[in-house]
XYZ file of C-alpha atoms in Angstrom:
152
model
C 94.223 107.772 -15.291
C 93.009 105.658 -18.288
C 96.399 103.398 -17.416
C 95.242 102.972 -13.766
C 91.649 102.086 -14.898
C 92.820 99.505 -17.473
C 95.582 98.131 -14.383
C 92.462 97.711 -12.235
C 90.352 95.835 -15.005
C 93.474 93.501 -15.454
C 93.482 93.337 -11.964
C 89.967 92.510 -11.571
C 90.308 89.947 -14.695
C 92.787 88.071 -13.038
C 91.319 87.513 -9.880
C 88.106 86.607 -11.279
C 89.669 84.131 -13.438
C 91.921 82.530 -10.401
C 88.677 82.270 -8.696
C 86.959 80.303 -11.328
C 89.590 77.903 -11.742
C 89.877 77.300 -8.129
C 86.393 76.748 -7.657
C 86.182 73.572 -10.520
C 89.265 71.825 -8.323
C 88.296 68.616 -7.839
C 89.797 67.032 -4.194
C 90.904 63.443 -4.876
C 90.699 61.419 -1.491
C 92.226 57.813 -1.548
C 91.066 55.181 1.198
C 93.891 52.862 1.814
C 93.050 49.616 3.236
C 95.485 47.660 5.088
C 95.577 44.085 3.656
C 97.152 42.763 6.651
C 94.448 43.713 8.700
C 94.455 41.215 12.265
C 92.995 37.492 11.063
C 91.409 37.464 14.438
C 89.497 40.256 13.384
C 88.783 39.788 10.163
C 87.116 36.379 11.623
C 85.081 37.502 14.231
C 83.536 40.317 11.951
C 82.878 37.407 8.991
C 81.270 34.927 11.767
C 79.583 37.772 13.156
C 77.975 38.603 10.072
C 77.371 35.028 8.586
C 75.530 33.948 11.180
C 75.633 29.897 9.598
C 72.201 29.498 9.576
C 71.999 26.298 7.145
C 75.396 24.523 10.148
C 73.141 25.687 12.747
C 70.041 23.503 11.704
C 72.640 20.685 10.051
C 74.401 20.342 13.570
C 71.495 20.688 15.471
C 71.202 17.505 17.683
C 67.371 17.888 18.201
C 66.930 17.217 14.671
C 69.155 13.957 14.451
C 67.282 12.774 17.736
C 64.195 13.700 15.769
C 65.415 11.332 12.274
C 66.330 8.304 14.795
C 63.214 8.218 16.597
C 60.667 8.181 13.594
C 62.199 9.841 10.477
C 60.293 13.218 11.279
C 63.319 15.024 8.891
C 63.265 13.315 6.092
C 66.635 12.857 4.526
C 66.464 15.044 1.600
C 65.915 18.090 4.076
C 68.996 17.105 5.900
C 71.202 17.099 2.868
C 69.645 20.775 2.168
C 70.665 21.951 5.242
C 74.688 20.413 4.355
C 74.465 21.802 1.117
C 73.351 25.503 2.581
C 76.006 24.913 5.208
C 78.714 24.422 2.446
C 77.561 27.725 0.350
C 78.085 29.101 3.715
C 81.152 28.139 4.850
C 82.470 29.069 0.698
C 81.549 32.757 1.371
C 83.975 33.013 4.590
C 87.741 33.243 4.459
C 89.597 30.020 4.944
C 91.082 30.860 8.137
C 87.960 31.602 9.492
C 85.786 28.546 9.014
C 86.875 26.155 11.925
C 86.097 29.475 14.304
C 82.926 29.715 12.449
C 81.972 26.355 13.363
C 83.183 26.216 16.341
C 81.236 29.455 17.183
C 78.108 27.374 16.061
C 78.709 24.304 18.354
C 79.789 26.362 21.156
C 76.243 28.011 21.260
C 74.039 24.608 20.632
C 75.921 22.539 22.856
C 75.463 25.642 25.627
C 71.995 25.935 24.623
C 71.172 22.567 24.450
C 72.385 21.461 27.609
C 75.242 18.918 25.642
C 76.863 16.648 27.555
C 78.307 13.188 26.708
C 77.414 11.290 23.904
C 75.542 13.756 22.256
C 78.346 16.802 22.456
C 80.697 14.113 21.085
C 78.488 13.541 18.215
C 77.996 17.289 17.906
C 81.530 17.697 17.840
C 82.320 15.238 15.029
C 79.919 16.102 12.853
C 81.209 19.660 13.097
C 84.926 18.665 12.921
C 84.259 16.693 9.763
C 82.196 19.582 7.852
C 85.291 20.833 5.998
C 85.858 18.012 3.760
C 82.211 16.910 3.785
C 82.320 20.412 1.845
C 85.201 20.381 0.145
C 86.489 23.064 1.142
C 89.632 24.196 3.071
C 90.828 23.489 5.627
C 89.718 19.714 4.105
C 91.201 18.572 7.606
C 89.206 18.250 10.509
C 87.935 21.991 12.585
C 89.052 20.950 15.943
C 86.467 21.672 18.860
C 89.191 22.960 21.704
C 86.636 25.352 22.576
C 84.046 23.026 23.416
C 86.667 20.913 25.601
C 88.305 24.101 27.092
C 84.127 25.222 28.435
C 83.894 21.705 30.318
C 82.189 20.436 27.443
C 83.200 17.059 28.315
């Protein structure tokens, strides 16, 4: 009897013990993230967040109107707005810029009304913001977009 007693204590020690030590596990989970994610998605997500406030108010063709028919933005303002537009375009992936910017003139030159003379000065100020920047692609963002929506 006193064997069977001291059998169940062991017993009774053991599983007490296997249930401490399974209780202090610690789960490891790893998060893998796929580097090779789609461009084309990593792009829309970065222009959808950045929404290029400082390219928006640089490319906006009211303001230019606005400088050539009294200097109502003075000049120093404008070269804010580039130099916020550069910061900008830094933070986004290089492969993403030229959609970036031709998100933006896509939008003004919609909203605006663009056509002619105006949309082409839209557009080459926007192609040309990459090396106003200094930044890659330091070759022109080509507008297709624009020209593909009848833009003129």
């Amino acid at each position: 009897m006193a064997r069977l007693k001291l059998l169940l204590a062991f017993l009774v020690l053991v599983v007490v013990v296997t249930e401490a030590v399974s209780a202090h596990r610690t789960t490891v989970t790893a998060v893998v993230v796929d580097d090779d994610e789609n461009p084309v998605t990593i792009c829309r997500e970065q222009v959808r967040v950045r929404s290029l406030l400082h390219c928006r108010r640089y490319l906006s063709p009211g303001r230019q109107i606005l400088e050539m028919r009294g200097g109502m933005e003075e000049p120093e303002r404008r070269q804010q707005q580039l130099q916020g537009c550069c910061r900008q375009l830094r933070q986004m992936e290089e492969q993403c810029r030229c959609e970036g910017i031709r998100k933006v003139v896509k939008e003004q030159s919609q909203r605006e009304k663009l056509q002619g003379r105006e949309l082409r000065e839209l557009v080459q100020r926007a192609e040309d913001l990459p090396s106003m920047c200094r930044v890659p692609p330091q070759r022109p963002c080509k507008m297709d977009v624009v020209r593909e929506a009848g833009g003129y």
